[in-house]
Amino acid sequence: MNDSWGKRLTPSIIRSIIKKHAQRREWYQEGGDATQNVTPHYFRHFFTTHLRNATGERGIVKYLRGDVADDIIDTYTHNWGNNVRETYERSIYRLL
């Protein structure tokens, strides 16, 4: 154990823990950008995308993230385009 055992986690400590484990798995390169590294921010995108895809509940995901603005969640949701074809094919004939 170290001197910080039992103390409140700070953003700096979280970044350090994630960086250490990401480097072990070669998911983090010093000097790399956000598209190359696993960071705390990466997990925000991951959480948003996967929870929204799994539940389809935009409002609940927005609430869990603590978002105030209505449109910020869309910035963090990725690969929705992968669902466009499936949604289109499932819904288009209902319009007729």
XYZ file of C-alpha atoms in Angstrom:
96
model
C 0.000 0.000 0.000
C 1.089 3.560 -0.512
C 0.448 6.900 1.184
C -2.642 7.606 -0.904
C -4.537 4.470 0.185
C -8.037 5.421 1.333
C -7.843 8.982 0.054
C -10.238 10.562 -2.429
C -9.497 9.863 -6.087
C -8.567 12.972 -8.011
C -8.646 13.459 -11.786
C -4.843 13.286 -11.743
C -4.840 9.931 -9.951
C -7.468 8.540 -12.350
C -5.410 9.668 -15.366
C -2.297 8.077 -13.880
C -4.008 4.729 -13.206
C -5.542 4.542 -16.682
C -2.301 5.587 -18.362
C -0.322 2.931 -16.466
C -2.687 0.122 -17.455
C -3.100 1.375 -21.028
C 0.681 1.488 -21.495
C 0.975 -2.121 -20.297
C -1.401 -3.167 -23.062
C 0.138 -0.828 -25.641
C -3.038 1.235 -25.789
C -1.167 4.413 -24.929
C 1.719 6.059 -26.755
C 3.449 9.096 -25.277
C 2.707 12.064 -27.532
C -0.186 10.282 -29.239
C -3.483 12.043 -29.771
C -6.948 11.141 -28.517
C -7.557 8.733 -31.401
C -4.437 6.738 -30.527
C -4.650 6.525 -26.743
C -6.983 5.097 -24.135
C -7.619 7.913 -21.659
C -10.339 8.814 -19.135
C -11.977 10.807 -21.932
C -11.987 7.701 -24.129
C -14.136 5.985 -21.513
C -16.660 8.830 -21.649
C -17.110 8.188 -25.365
C -17.147 4.410 -24.827
C -19.753 4.603 -22.045
C -21.989 6.951 -24.007
C -21.860 4.999 -27.256
C -22.349 1.536 -25.814
C -24.992 2.440 -23.254
C -26.973 4.427 -25.793
C -26.736 1.588 -28.338
C -27.743 -0.995 -25.727
C -30.673 0.913 -24.256
C -31.760 3.331 -26.962
C -32.520 5.683 -24.093
C -30.972 9.030 -24.946
C -32.490 10.747 -21.898
C -31.253 8.182 -19.395
C -27.734 8.223 -20.816
C -27.800 12.030 -20.749
C -28.879 11.935 -17.095
C -26.222 9.377 -16.105
C -23.533 11.460 -17.798
C -24.700 14.597 -16.011
C -25.141 16.575 -19.217
C -26.874 19.935 -19.046
C -26.973 20.840 -22.742
C -29.296 18.746 -24.907
C -26.913 18.284 -27.821
C -23.651 17.406 -26.044
C -24.519 13.700 -25.863
C -24.483 13.539 -29.670
C -20.829 14.607 -29.666
C -19.977 11.569 -27.559
C -22.095 8.992 -29.382
C -20.198 7.201 -32.129
C -20.992 4.628 -34.778
C -24.675 5.522 -34.907
C -24.159 5.430 -38.657
C -23.692 1.680 -38.390
C -27.337 1.457 -37.372
C -28.709 3.616 -40.176
C -29.054 0.843 -42.758
C -30.715 -1.562 -40.315
C -33.142 1.095 -39.087
C -33.888 2.212 -42.642
C -34.569 -1.315 -43.884
C -36.731 -2.131 -40.875
C -38.776 1.073 -41.178
C -38.982 2.094 -44.834
C -41.814 -0.259 -45.791
C -43.947 0.918 -42.905
C -44.194 4.266 -44.668
C -46.108 2.766 -47.587
